[in-house]
PDB file of C-alpha atoms in Angstrom:
ATOM      1  CA  UNK A 300      19.321 -23.490  16.255  1.00 47.00           C
ATOM      2  CA  UNK A 301      18.580 -23.289  12.570  1.00 51.00           C
ATOM      3  CA  UNK A 302      20.977 -20.678  11.147  1.00 49.00           C
ATOM      4  CA  UNK A 303      18.542 -19.885   8.329  1.00 51.00           C
ATOM      5  CA  UNK A 304      16.040 -18.668  10.880  1.00 53.00           C
ATOM      6  CA  UNK A 305      17.050 -15.354  12.335  1.00 56.00           C
ATOM      7  CA  UNK A 306      15.829 -14.587  15.861  1.00 59.00           C
ATOM      8  CA  UNK A 307      12.774 -12.301  15.761  1.00 57.00           C
ATOM      9  CA  UNK A 308      14.424  -9.670  17.956  1.00 61.00           C
ATOM     10  CA  UNK A 309      17.350  -9.372  15.569  1.00 71.00           C
ATOM     11  CA  UNK A 310      15.169  -8.833  12.491  1.00 76.00           C
ATOM     12  CA  UNK A 311      13.155  -6.232  14.388  1.00 73.00           C
ATOM     13  CA  UNK A 312      16.344  -4.428  15.370  1.00 79.00           C
ATOM     14  CA  UNK A 313      17.536  -4.572  11.777  1.00 81.00           C
ATOM     15  CA  UNK A 314      14.194  -3.151  10.587  1.00 81.00           C
ATOM     16  CA  UNK A 315      14.410  -0.303  13.088  1.00 84.00           C
ATOM     17  CA  UNK A 316      18.031   0.356  12.154  1.00 86.00           C
ATOM     18  CA  UNK A 317      17.077   0.505   8.455  1.00 88.00           C
ATOM     19  CA  UNK A 318      14.305   2.964   9.284  1.00 86.00           C
ATOM     20  CA  UNK A 319      16.760   5.007  11.323  1.00 89.00           C
ATOM     21  CA  UNK A 320      19.040   5.231   8.287  1.00 91.00           C
ATOM     22  CA  UNK A 321      16.080   6.140   6.047  1.00 88.00           C
ATOM     23  CA  UNK A 322      14.996   8.885   8.471  1.00 86.00           C
ATOM     24  CA  UNK A 323      18.539  10.248   8.634  1.00 90.00           C
ATOM     25  CA  UNK A 324      18.628  10.332   4.837  1.00 89.00           C
ATOM     26  CA  UNK A 325      15.443  12.463   4.799  1.00 83.00           C
ATOM     27  CA  UNK A 326      17.158  15.055   6.982  1.00 85.00           C
ATOM     28  CA  UNK A 327      20.460  14.816   5.072  1.00 89.00           C
ATOM     29  CA  UNK A 328      18.666  15.245   1.714  1.00 87.00           C
ATOM     30  CA  UNK A 329      16.989  18.367   3.056  1.00 84.00           C
ATOM     31  CA  UNK A 330      20.107  19.713   4.763  1.00 89.00           C
ATOM     32  CA  UNK A 331      21.099  22.117   1.928  1.00 91.00           C
ATOM     33  CA  UNK A 332      17.746  23.914   2.307  1.00 86.00           C
ATOM     34  CA  UNK A 333      17.798  23.774   6.105  1.00 86.00           C
ATOM     35  CA  UNK A 334      21.361  25.105   6.282  1.00 91.00           C
ATOM     36  CA  UNK A 335      20.662  27.688   3.574  1.00 90.00           C
ATOM     37  CA  UNK A 336      17.620  29.017   5.426  1.00 86.00           C
ATOM     38  CA  UNK A 337      19.588  29.142   8.693  1.00 88.00           C
ATOM     39  CA  UNK A 338      22.456  30.962   6.981  1.00 91.00           C
ATOM     40  CA  UNK A 339      20.110  33.479   5.363  1.00 88.00           C
ATOM     41  CA  UNK A 340      18.152  34.188   8.540  1.00 83.00           C
ATOM     42  CA  UNK A 341      21.398  34.614  10.513  1.00 88.00           C
ATOM     43  CA  UNK A 342      22.578  37.085   7.898  1.00 88.00           C
ATOM     44  CA  UNK A 343      19.292  39.012   7.864  1.00 83.00           C
ATOM     45  CA  UNK A 344      19.250  39.278  11.662  1.00 77.00           C
ATOM     46  CA  UNK A 345      22.905  40.395  11.669  1.00 83.00           C
ATOM     47  CA  UNK A 346      22.089  43.071   9.123  1.00 79.00           C
ATOM     48  CA  UNK A 347      19.287  44.088  11.498  1.00 69.00           C
ATOM     49  CA  UNK A 348      16.659  43.994   8.781  1.00 65.00           C
ATOM     50  CA  UNK A 349      13.356  43.300  10.454  1.00 57.00           C
ATOM     51  CA  UNK A 350      10.854  41.687   8.116  1.00 61.00           C
ATOM     52  CA  UNK A 351       7.944  44.081   8.044  1.00 66.00           C
ATOM     53  CA  UNK A 352       4.382  43.048   8.689  1.00 74.00           C
ATOM     54  CA  UNK A 353       1.392  44.935   7.378  1.00 78.00           C
ATOM     55  CA  UNK A 354       0.067  45.612  10.861  1.00 81.00           C
ATOM     56  CA  UNK A 355      -3.312  44.234   9.835  1.00 89.00           C
ATOM     57  CA  UNK A 356      -3.587  40.691  11.203  1.00 90.00           C
ATOM     58  CA  UNK A 357      -6.019  39.528   8.525  1.00 92.00           C
ATOM     59  CA  UNK A 358      -3.761  40.725   5.727  1.00 93.00           C
ATOM     60  CA  UNK A 359      -0.725  39.122   7.410  1.00 92.00           C
ATOM     61  CA  UNK A 360      -2.602  35.831   7.615  1.00 94.00           C
ATOM     62  CA  UNK A 361      -3.714  36.046   3.968  1.00 95.00           C
ATOM     63  CA  UNK A 362      -0.150  36.726   2.775  1.00 93.00           C
ATOM     64  CA  UNK A 363       1.248  33.937   4.975  1.00 92.00           C
ATOM     65  CA  UNK A 364      -1.371  31.462   3.743  1.00 94.00           C
ATOM     66  CA  UNK A 365      -0.795  32.314   0.085  1.00 93.00           C
ATOM     67  CA  UNK A 366       2.979  31.931   0.377  1.00 91.00           C
ATOM     68  CA  UNK A 367       2.550  28.637   2.221  1.00 91.00           C
ATOM     69  CA  UNK A 368       0.010  27.419  -0.331  1.00 91.00           C
ATOM     70  CA  UNK A 369       2.337  28.136  -3.214  1.00 89.00           C
ATOM     71  CA  UNK A 370       5.368  26.582  -1.570  1.00 84.00           C
ATOM     72  CA  UNK A 371       6.160  22.934  -1.943  1.00 77.00           C
ATOM     73  CA  UNK A 372       8.657  20.808  -0.103  1.00 78.00           C
ATOM     74  CA  UNK A 373       9.354  18.991   3.100  1.00 80.00           C
ATOM     75  CA  UNK A 374       7.423  20.380   6.099  1.00 85.00           C
ATOM     76  CA  UNK A 375      10.709  20.444   8.045  1.00 84.00           C
ATOM     77  CA  UNK A 376      11.693  23.425   5.893  1.00 84.00           C
ATOM     78  CA  UNK A 377       8.419  25.196   6.701  1.00 88.00           C
ATOM     79  CA  UNK A 378       9.108  24.917  10.438  1.00 90.00           C
ATOM     80  CA  UNK A 379      12.653  26.268  10.042  1.00 88.00           C
ATOM     81  CA  UNK A 380      11.501  29.140   7.787  1.00 87.00           C
ATOM     82  CA  UNK A 381       8.615  29.960  10.138  1.00 90.00           C
ATOM     83  CA  UNK A 382      10.753  29.726  13.275  1.00 89.00           C
ATOM     84  CA  UNK A 383      13.491  31.923  11.870  1.00 86.00           C
ATOM     85  CA  UNK A 384      10.921  34.406  10.465  1.00 88.00           C
ATOM     86  CA  UNK A 385       9.421  34.862  13.938  1.00 88.00           C
ATOM     87  CA  UNK A 386      12.876  35.899  15.184  1.00 84.00           C
ATOM     88  CA  UNK A 387      13.000  38.454  12.366  1.00 83.00           C
ATOM     89  CA  UNK A 388       9.712  40.025  13.401  1.00 85.00           C
ATOM     90  CA  UNK A 389       7.089  38.410  11.180  1.00 90.00           C
ATOM     91  CA  UNK A 390       3.675  38.369  12.863  1.00 92.00           C
ATOM     92  CA  UNK A 391       2.426  35.167  14.442  1.00 93.00           C
ATOM     93  CA  UNK A 392      -0.797  35.380  12.371  1.00 94.00           C
ATOM     94  CA  UNK A 393       1.225  35.160   9.154  1.00 94.00           C
ATOM     95  CA  UNK A 394       3.463  32.413  10.546  1.00 94.00           C
ATOM     96  CA  UNK A 395       0.546  30.217  11.641  1.00 94.00           C
ATOM     97  CA  UNK A 396      -1.291  30.621   8.345  1.00 95.00           C
ATOM     98  CA  UNK A 397       1.959  29.902   6.469  1.00 94.00           C
ATOM     99  CA  UNK A 398       2.704  26.764   8.517  1.00 93.00           C
ATOM    100  CA  UNK A 399      -0.756  25.286   8.059  1.00 94.00           C
ATOM    101  CA  UNK A 400      -1.179  26.126   4.394  1.00 94.00           C
ATOM    102  CA  UNK A 401       2.315  24.786   3.533  1.00 92.00           C
ATOM    103  CA  UNK A 402       0.957  21.286   4.155  1.00 91.00           C
ATOM    104  CA  UNK A 403      -2.806  21.502   3.656  1.00 93.00           C
ATOM    105  CA  UNK A 404      -2.915  23.716   0.576  1.00 93.00           C
ATOM    106  CA  UNK A 405      -1.173  22.662  -2.594  1.00 90.00           C
ATOM    107  CA  UNK A 406      -1.871  25.259  -5.261  1.00 90.00           C
ATOM    108  CA  UNK A 407       0.784  23.777  -7.530  1.00 86.00           C
ATOM    109  CA  UNK A 408      -0.390  20.194  -6.943  1.00 88.00           C
ATOM    110  CA  UNK A 409      -4.095  20.874  -7.640  1.00 92.00           C
ATOM    111  CA  UNK A 410      -3.892  19.274 -11.129  1.00 91.00           C
ATOM    112  CA  UNK A 411      -2.454  16.070  -9.674  1.00 90.00           C
ATOM    113  CA  UNK A 412      -4.954  16.006  -6.821  1.00 92.00           C
ATOM    114  CA  UNK A 413      -7.762  16.590  -9.336  1.00 93.00           C
ATOM    115  CA  UNK A 414      -6.551  13.699 -11.460  1.00 91.00           C
ATOM    116  CA  UNK A 415      -6.811  11.239  -8.580  1.00 92.00           C
ATOM    117  CA  UNK A 416      -9.557  12.626  -6.365  1.00 93.00           C
ATOM    118  CA  UNK A 417     -11.672  14.637  -8.776  1.00 92.00           C
ATOM    119  CA  UNK A 418     -11.677  18.261  -9.941  1.00 93.00           C
ATOM    120  CA  UNK A 419     -14.392  19.403  -7.556  1.00 93.00           C
ATOM    121  CA  UNK A 420     -12.807  17.758  -4.557  1.00 95.00           C
ATOM    122  CA  UNK A 421      -9.360  19.227  -5.274  1.00 95.00           C
ATOM    123  CA  UNK A 422     -10.679  22.704  -5.925  1.00 95.00           C
ATOM    124  CA  UNK A 423     -13.089  22.902  -2.985  1.00 96.00           C
ATOM    125  CA  UNK A 424     -10.632  21.265  -0.585  1.00 96.00           C
ATOM    126  CA  UNK A 425      -7.869  23.713  -1.433  1.00 96.00           C
ATOM    127  CA  UNK A 426     -10.152  26.763  -1.240  1.00 96.00           C
ATOM    128  CA  UNK A 427     -11.664  25.699   2.100  1.00 97.00           C
ATOM    129  CA  UNK A 428      -8.257  24.716   3.511  1.00 96.00           C
ATOM    130  CA  UNK A 429      -6.762  28.053   2.470  1.00 96.00           C
ATOM    131  CA  UNK A 430      -9.655  29.888   4.136  1.00 97.00           C
ATOM    132  CA  UNK A 431      -9.311  27.777   7.274  1.00 96.00           C
ATOM    133  CA  UNK A 432      -5.560  28.416   7.488  1.00 96.00           C
ATOM    134  CA  UNK A 433      -6.249  32.167   7.267  1.00 96.00           C
ATOM    135  CA  UNK A 434      -8.877  31.900  10.036  1.00 96.00           C
ATOM    136  CA  UNK A 435      -6.460  29.851  12.179  1.00 96.00           C
ATOM    137  CA  UNK A 436      -3.735  32.447  11.672  1.00 95.00           C
ATOM    138  CA  UNK A 437      -6.132  35.207  12.627  1.00 95.00           C
ATOM    139  CA  UNK A 438      -7.258  33.373  15.790  1.00 96.00           C
ATOM    140  CA  UNK A 439      -3.662  32.739  16.914  1.00 94.00           C
ATOM    141  CA  UNK A 440      -2.822  36.369  16.076  1.00 92.00           C
ATOM    142  CA  UNK A 441      -5.631  37.553  18.327  1.00 92.00           C
ATOM    143  CA  UNK A 442      -4.895  35.084  21.138  1.00 91.00           C
ATOM    144  CA  UNK A 443      -1.114  35.463  21.401  1.00 84.00           C
TER     145      UNK A 443
ATOM    146  CA  UNK B 375      27.400  26.201 -31.224  1.00 52.00           C
ATOM    147  CA  UNK B 376      29.511  27.357 -28.316  1.00 51.00           C
ATOM    148  CA  UNK B 377      26.458  28.705 -26.519  1.00 56.00           C
ATOM    149  CA  UNK B 378      24.704  25.342 -27.022  1.00 61.00           C
ATOM    150  CA  UNK B 379      27.590  23.539 -25.358  1.00 59.00           C
ATOM    151  CA  UNK B 380      27.557  26.081 -22.519  1.00 57.00           C
ATOM    152  CA  UNK B 381      23.808  25.614 -22.141  1.00 60.00           C
ATOM    153  CA  UNK B 382      24.235  21.845 -21.996  1.00 60.00           C
ATOM    154  CA  UNK B 383      27.027  22.221 -19.434  1.00 58.00           C
ATOM    155  CA  UNK B 384      24.842  24.529 -17.349  1.00 57.00           C
ATOM    156  CA  UNK B 385      21.914  22.085 -17.513  1.00 60.00           C
ATOM    157  CA  UNK B 386      24.241  19.204 -16.594  1.00 59.00           C
ATOM    158  CA  UNK B 387      25.526  21.151 -13.589  1.00 55.00           C
ATOM    159  CA  UNK B 388      21.982  21.963 -12.505  1.00 55.00           C
ATOM    160  CA  UNK B 389      20.990  18.293 -12.761  1.00 57.00           C
ATOM    161  CA  UNK B 390      24.078  17.198 -10.839  1.00 59.00           C
ATOM    162  CA  UNK B 391      23.643  19.791  -8.120  1.00 68.00           C
ATOM    163  CA  UNK B 392      19.904  20.120  -7.869  1.00 83.00           C
ATOM    164  CA  UNK B 393      18.020  23.188  -6.729  1.00 82.00           C
ATOM    165  CA  UNK B 394      18.627  22.493  -3.040  1.00 83.00           C
ATOM    166  CA  UNK B 395      22.381  22.463  -3.467  1.00 89.00           C
ATOM    167  CA  UNK B 396      22.278  25.537  -5.709  1.00 91.00           C
ATOM    168  CA  UNK B 397      20.323  27.393  -3.022  1.00 90.00           C
ATOM    169  CA  UNK B 398      22.909  26.440  -0.403  1.00 92.00           C
ATOM    170  CA  UNK B 399      25.849  27.435  -2.631  1.00 94.00           C
ATOM    171  CA  UNK B 400      24.162  30.775  -3.382  1.00 93.00           C
ATOM    172  CA  UNK B 401      23.894  31.572   0.337  1.00 93.00           C
ATOM    173  CA  UNK B 402      27.582  30.700   0.821  1.00 95.00           C
ATOM    174  CA  UNK B 403      28.452  32.982  -2.104  1.00 95.00           C
ATOM    175  CA  UNK B 404      26.352  35.728  -0.529  1.00 94.00           C
ATOM    176  CA  UNK B 405      28.325  35.325   2.697  1.00 94.00           C
ATOM    177  CA  UNK B 406      31.593  35.632   0.755  1.00 95.00           C
ATOM    178  CA  UNK B 407      30.376  38.817  -0.948  1.00 95.00           C
ATOM    179  CA  UNK B 408      29.262  40.268   2.421  1.00 93.00           C
ATOM    180  CA  UNK B 409      32.624  39.280   3.969  1.00 94.00           C
ATOM    181  CA  UNK B 410      34.452  41.211   1.250  1.00 94.00           C
ATOM    182  CA  UNK B 411      32.274  44.281   1.874  1.00 93.00           C
ATOM    183  CA  UNK B 412      32.011  44.063   5.664  1.00 91.00           C
ATOM    184  CA  UNK B 413      33.938  41.421   7.591  1.00 92.00           C
ATOM    185  CA  UNK B 414      32.287  42.197  10.946  1.00 92.00           C
ATOM    186  CA  UNK B 415      28.760  41.504   9.700  1.00 92.00           C
ATOM    187  CA  UNK B 416      29.821  38.257   8.010  1.00 93.00           C
ATOM    188  CA  UNK B 417      31.537  37.073  11.197  1.00 94.00           C
ATOM    189  CA  UNK B 418      28.552  38.048  13.339  1.00 92.00           C
ATOM    190  CA  UNK B 419      26.189  36.173  10.992  1.00 92.00           C
ATOM    191  CA  UNK B 420      28.446  33.094  10.974  1.00 94.00           C
ATOM    192  CA  UNK B 421      28.551  33.076  14.791  1.00 94.00           C
ATOM    193  CA  UNK B 422      24.770  33.412  14.926  1.00 90.00           C
ATOM    194  CA  UNK B 423      24.375  30.580  12.405  1.00 93.00           C
ATOM    195  CA  UNK B 424      26.717  28.281  14.368  1.00 94.00           C
ATOM    196  CA  UNK B 425      24.905  28.985  17.657  1.00 92.00           C
ATOM    197  CA  UNK B 426      21.503  28.150  16.123  1.00 89.00           C
ATOM    198  CA  UNK B 427      22.917  25.107  14.318  1.00 91.00           C
ATOM    199  CA  UNK B 428      24.433  23.653  17.512  1.00 92.00           C
ATOM    200  CA  UNK B 429      21.132  24.189  19.334  1.00 89.00           C
ATOM    201  CA  UNK B 430      19.251  22.467  16.492  1.00 88.00           C
ATOM    202  CA  UNK B 431      21.407  19.304  16.348  1.00 90.00           C
ATOM    203  CA  UNK B 432      19.759  17.544  19.346  1.00 90.00           C
ATOM    204  CA  UNK B 433      16.340  18.645  18.025  1.00 88.00           C
ATOM    205  CA  UNK B 434      17.050  16.916  14.706  1.00 89.00           C
ATOM    206  CA  UNK B 435      18.285  13.778  16.483  1.00 91.00           C
ATOM    207  CA  UNK B 436      14.850  13.681  18.151  1.00 89.00           C
ATOM    208  CA  UNK B 437      13.160  14.139  14.754  1.00 87.00           C
ATOM    209  CA  UNK B 438      15.144  11.251  13.216  1.00 89.00           C
ATOM    210  CA  UNK B 439      14.312   8.965  16.160  1.00 90.00           C
ATOM    211  CA  UNK B 440      10.599   9.789  16.027  1.00 87.00           C
ATOM    212  CA  UNK B 441      10.532   9.267  12.240  1.00 84.00           C
ATOM    213  CA  UNK B 442      12.227   5.885  12.610  1.00 87.00           C
ATOM    214  CA  UNK B 443       9.861   4.782  15.396  1.00 87.00           C
ATOM    215  CA  UNK B 444       6.746   5.779  13.428  1.00 83.00           C
ATOM    216  CA  UNK B 445       7.991   4.158  10.208  1.00 81.00           C
ATOM    217  CA  UNK B 446       8.876   0.981  12.105  1.00 84.00           C
ATOM    218  CA  UNK B 447       5.487   0.517  13.685  1.00 81.00           C
ATOM    219  CA  UNK B 448       3.075   2.090  11.220  1.00 76.00           C
ATOM    220  CA  UNK B 449       3.174   1.077   7.592  1.00 74.00           C
ATOM    221  CA  UNK B 450       1.045   2.309   4.676  1.00 71.00           C
ATOM    222  CA  UNK B 451      -0.686  -1.095   4.616  1.00 74.00           C
ATOM    223  CA  UNK B 452      -1.642  -0.828   8.273  1.00 74.00           C
ATOM    224  CA  UNK B 453      -3.095   2.639   7.658  1.00 73.00           C
ATOM    225  CA  UNK B 454      -5.032   1.313   4.664  1.00 73.00           C
ATOM    226  CA  UNK B 455      -6.545  -1.430   6.852  1.00 75.00           C
ATOM    227  CA  UNK B 456      -7.706   1.151   9.383  1.00 74.00           C
ATOM    228  CA  UNK B 457      -9.186   3.349   6.663  1.00 73.00           C
ATOM    229  CA  UNK B 458     -11.454   0.598   5.406  1.00 71.00           C
ATOM    230  CA  UNK B 459     -13.325   0.415   8.717  1.00 69.00           C
ATOM    231  CA  UNK B 460     -16.935   1.522   8.512  1.00 70.00           C
ATOM    232  CA  UNK B 461     -18.869   3.937  10.634  1.00 78.00           C
ATOM    233  CA  UNK B 462     -17.885   6.894  12.766  1.00 83.00           C
ATOM    234  CA  UNK B 463     -14.480   5.387  13.662  1.00 86.00           C
ATOM    235  CA  UNK B 464     -13.163   6.345  10.215  1.00 88.00           C
ATOM    236  CA  UNK B 465     -13.052  10.022  11.243  1.00 91.00           C
ATOM    237  CA  UNK B 466     -10.711   9.721  14.264  1.00 92.00           C
ATOM    238  CA  UNK B 467      -8.701   7.205  12.233  1.00 90.00           C
ATOM    239  CA  UNK B 468      -8.338   9.752   9.394  1.00 91.00           C
ATOM    240  CA  UNK B 469      -7.194  12.432  11.842  1.00 93.00           C
ATOM    241  CA  UNK B 470      -4.572  10.203  13.502  1.00 91.00           C
ATOM    242  CA  UNK B 471      -3.472   8.796  10.135  1.00 89.00           C
ATOM    243  CA  UNK B 472      -2.827  12.375   8.991  1.00 90.00           C
ATOM    244  CA  UNK B 473      -0.542  12.998  11.971  1.00 91.00           C
ATOM    245  CA  UNK B 474       1.572   9.916  11.433  1.00 87.00           C
ATOM    246  CA  UNK B 475       1.637   9.794   7.639  1.00 84.00           C
ATOM    247  CA  UNK B 476       4.955  10.680   6.110  1.00 78.00           C
ATOM    248  CA  UNK B 477       6.303  11.423   2.647  1.00 76.00           C
ATOM    249  CA  UNK B 478       5.067  13.866   0.019  1.00 76.00           C
ATOM    250  CA  UNK B 479       1.337  14.392  -0.331  1.00 80.00           C
ATOM    251  CA  UNK B 480       1.191  13.247  -3.970  1.00 78.00           C
ATOM    252  CA  UNK B 481       2.434   9.811  -2.919  1.00 79.00           C
ATOM    253  CA  UNK B 482      -0.832   9.373  -1.028  1.00 84.00           C
ATOM    254  CA  UNK B 483      -3.194  10.358  -3.874  1.00 88.00           C
ATOM    255  CA  UNK B 484      -3.307   6.927  -5.605  1.00 86.00           C
ATOM    256  CA  UNK B 485      -4.028   5.149  -2.304  1.00 84.00           C
ATOM    257  CA  UNK B 486      -6.708   7.698  -1.364  1.00 88.00           C
ATOM    258  CA  UNK B 487      -8.269   7.417  -4.835  1.00 89.00           C
ATOM    259  CA  UNK B 488      -8.432   3.636  -4.441  1.00 86.00           C
ATOM    260  CA  UNK B 489     -10.001   3.951  -0.990  1.00 85.00           C
ATOM    261  CA  UNK B 490     -12.472   6.501  -2.359  1.00 87.00           C
ATOM    262  CA  UNK B 491     -13.561   3.953  -4.972  1.00 85.00           C
ATOM    263  CA  UNK B 492     -14.066   1.476  -2.127  1.00 81.00           C
ATOM    264  CA  UNK B 493     -16.412   3.942  -0.432  1.00 83.00           C
ATOM    265  CA  UNK B 494     -14.216   6.139   1.769  1.00 87.00           C
ATOM    266  CA  UNK B 495     -16.084   9.412   2.256  1.00 89.00           C
ATOM    267  CA  UNK B 496     -14.677  12.685   0.857  1.00 92.00           C
ATOM    268  CA  UNK B 497     -14.841  14.136   4.397  1.00 93.00           C
ATOM    269  CA  UNK B 498     -12.514  11.395   5.690  1.00 93.00           C
ATOM    270  CA  UNK B 499     -10.040  12.076   2.872  1.00 94.00           C
ATOM    271  CA  UNK B 500     -10.196  15.825   3.528  1.00 95.00           C
ATOM    272  CA  UNK B 501      -9.698  15.196   7.269  1.00 95.00           C
ATOM    273  CA  UNK B 502      -6.644  13.074   6.542  1.00 94.00           C
ATOM    274  CA  UNK B 503      -5.124  15.657   4.192  1.00 94.00           C
ATOM    275  CA  UNK B 504      -5.736  18.564   6.593  1.00 95.00           C
ATOM    276  CA  UNK B 505      -4.336  16.761   9.625  1.00 95.00           C
ATOM    277  CA  UNK B 506      -1.097  16.152   7.783  1.00 92.00           C
ATOM    278  CA  UNK B 507      -0.289  19.684   8.980  1.00 92.00           C
ATOM    279  CA  UNK B 508       0.506  18.087  12.343  1.00 92.00           C
ATOM    280  CA  UNK B 509       3.704  16.113  12.079  1.00 88.00           C
ATOM    281  CA  UNK B 510       4.491  14.046  15.153  1.00 90.00           C
ATOM    282  CA  UNK B 511       8.178  13.630  14.209  1.00 88.00           C
ATOM    283  CA  UNK B 512       8.506  17.399  13.788  1.00 89.00           C
ATOM    284  CA  UNK B 513       7.091  18.233  17.223  1.00 91.00           C
ATOM    285  CA  UNK B 514      10.620  18.790  18.684  1.00 92.00           C
ATOM    286  CA  UNK B 515      11.302  21.500  16.049  1.00 91.00           C
ATOM    287  CA  UNK B 516       7.903  23.071  16.682  1.00 91.00           C
ATOM    288  CA  UNK B 517       8.540  23.220  20.434  1.00 93.00           C
ATOM    289  CA  UNK B 518      12.078  24.559  19.891  1.00 92.00           C
ATOM    290  CA  UNK B 519      10.870  27.472  17.775  1.00 91.00           C
ATOM    291  CA  UNK B 520       7.409  28.271  19.147  1.00 92.00           C
ATOM    292  CA  UNK B 521       7.479  26.939  22.694  1.00 93.00           C
ATOM    293  CA  UNK B 522       5.263  24.218  24.120  1.00 94.00           C
ATOM    294  CA  UNK B 523       2.216  26.468  24.674  1.00 93.00           C
ATOM    295  CA  UNK B 524       2.073  27.846  21.129  1.00 92.00           C
ATOM    296  CA  UNK B 525       2.886  24.444  19.614  1.00 93.00           C
ATOM    297  CA  UNK B 526      -0.075  22.909  21.452  1.00 94.00           C
ATOM    298  CA  UNK B 527      -2.332  25.848  20.546  1.00 94.00           C
ATOM    299  CA  UNK B 528      -1.491  25.623  16.821  1.00 94.00           C
ATOM    300  CA  UNK B 529      -1.965  21.824  16.853  1.00 94.00           C
ATOM    301  CA  UNK B 530      -5.360  22.108  18.552  1.00 95.00           C
ATOM    302  CA  UNK B 531      -6.430  24.748  16.029  1.00 94.00           C
ATOM    303  CA  UNK B 532      -5.400  22.476  13.163  1.00 95.00           C
ATOM    304  CA  UNK B 533      -7.483  19.597  14.543  1.00 96.00           C
ATOM    305  CA  UNK B 534     -10.513  21.807  15.238  1.00 95.00           C
ATOM    306  CA  UNK B 535     -10.203  23.544  11.859  1.00 95.00           C
ATOM    307  CA  UNK B 536      -9.980  20.260   9.998  1.00 96.00           C
ATOM    308  CA  UNK B 537     -13.436  19.101  11.113  1.00 95.00           C
ATOM    309  CA  UNK B 538     -15.665  21.848   9.638  1.00 95.00           C
ATOM    310  CA  UNK B 539     -13.477  22.152   6.551  1.00 95.00           C
ATOM    311  CA  UNK B 540     -13.762  18.407   5.852  1.00 95.00           C
ATOM    312  CA  UNK B 541     -17.547  18.396   6.138  1.00 94.00           C
ATOM    313  CA  UNK B 542     -17.930  21.586   4.093  1.00 96.00           C
ATOM    314  CA  UNK B 543     -15.810  19.988   1.348  1.00 95.00           C
ATOM    315  CA  UNK B 544     -17.983  16.864   1.434  1.00 93.00           C
ATOM    316  CA  UNK B 545     -21.187  18.899   1.265  1.00 93.00           C
ATOM    317  CA  UNK B 546     -19.923  20.930  -1.677  1.00 93.00           C
ATOM    318  CA  UNK B 547     -18.600  17.890  -3.550  1.00 91.00           C
ATOM    319  CA  UNK B 548     -21.737  15.820  -3.057  1.00 86.00           C
ATOM    320  CA  UNK B 549     -24.136  18.702  -3.709  1.00 77.00           C
ATOM    321  CA  UNK B 550     -22.511  19.464  -7.032  1.00 64.00           C
ATOM    322  CA  UNK B 551     -21.892  15.875  -7.969  1.00 60.00           C
ATOM    323  CA  UNK B 552     -25.323  14.429  -7.422  1.00 48.00           C
ATOM    324  CA  UNK B 553     -27.597  16.946  -9.113  1.00 47.00           C
ATOM    325  CA  UNK B 554     -31.211  16.022  -8.857  1.00 47.00           C
ATOM    326  CA  UNK B 555     -32.810  15.330 -12.235  1.00 47.00           C
ATOM    327  CA  UNK B 556     -35.007  18.148 -13.469  1.00 48.00           C
ATOM    328  CA  UNK B 557     -38.729  17.561 -13.074  1.00 48.00           C
ATOM    329  CA  UNK B 558     -40.684  17.362 -16.330  1.00 41.00           C
TER     330      UNK B 558
END
């Protein structure tokens, strides 16, 4: 067997292993935020501070969507923040809107999006996506 | 002079640590302050944190595995090849591509701009960007926190919501971009 030629299975395994390391690094890089959020939510729940909701599902969804739209970062953090917020009493309408808008709305990245995909596209897409995340939050709030 | 040096030291520390690390250190400091004021609450919070953390470890192992599998089998080039297909197929492709795409959104802008120049419709781009809200590797976390039923419900809503929003965006972009010339 030619030693220069590596068996195909081996190179595939190596490729997967490299991707496994890369994926682990993504989680490790985000671990300070993940651990910080977990620590904070544990503290808040121990202090028995329930996060208040407005009581109006539409307003909850609007607030959730706006916070999510302004936030930037790995979606993993959004799931942890949302999951821990539910435990603290935040309404599901706000959580859903927050989760969706975290990824689909990028208020802070509009200039960059506009540069590549056009001003109109960036502006309309973000406005429509924000509206749709509010509607989605409202629907989940009414269903659950 | 002294304040300048202190400022530089502070900036250097910030650069070395980064905002993520500073956030984490601040929460630890908060715990220390709470422990000084009320030991019982700090202990209770630490216990709660450890319980959640232990429960989350297997969930994150699942996330890492799913990320590695997706990155091993689906590359950016492969996605690009799918995107260049013509006809109706580009819409389901955009939706699925959104689910499996990884990395920050701004990393995708240059590729999407290039594909747009090649004729990819604005609705397909909007579909792709909206469906990024569903993250296949993060499904274990979603199920852990929201339960299977709610996770499915939210995912379905994202897919359904992406369709009208994508076509509304396209209508608005095209309507305002291609203004008919005024009649004399």
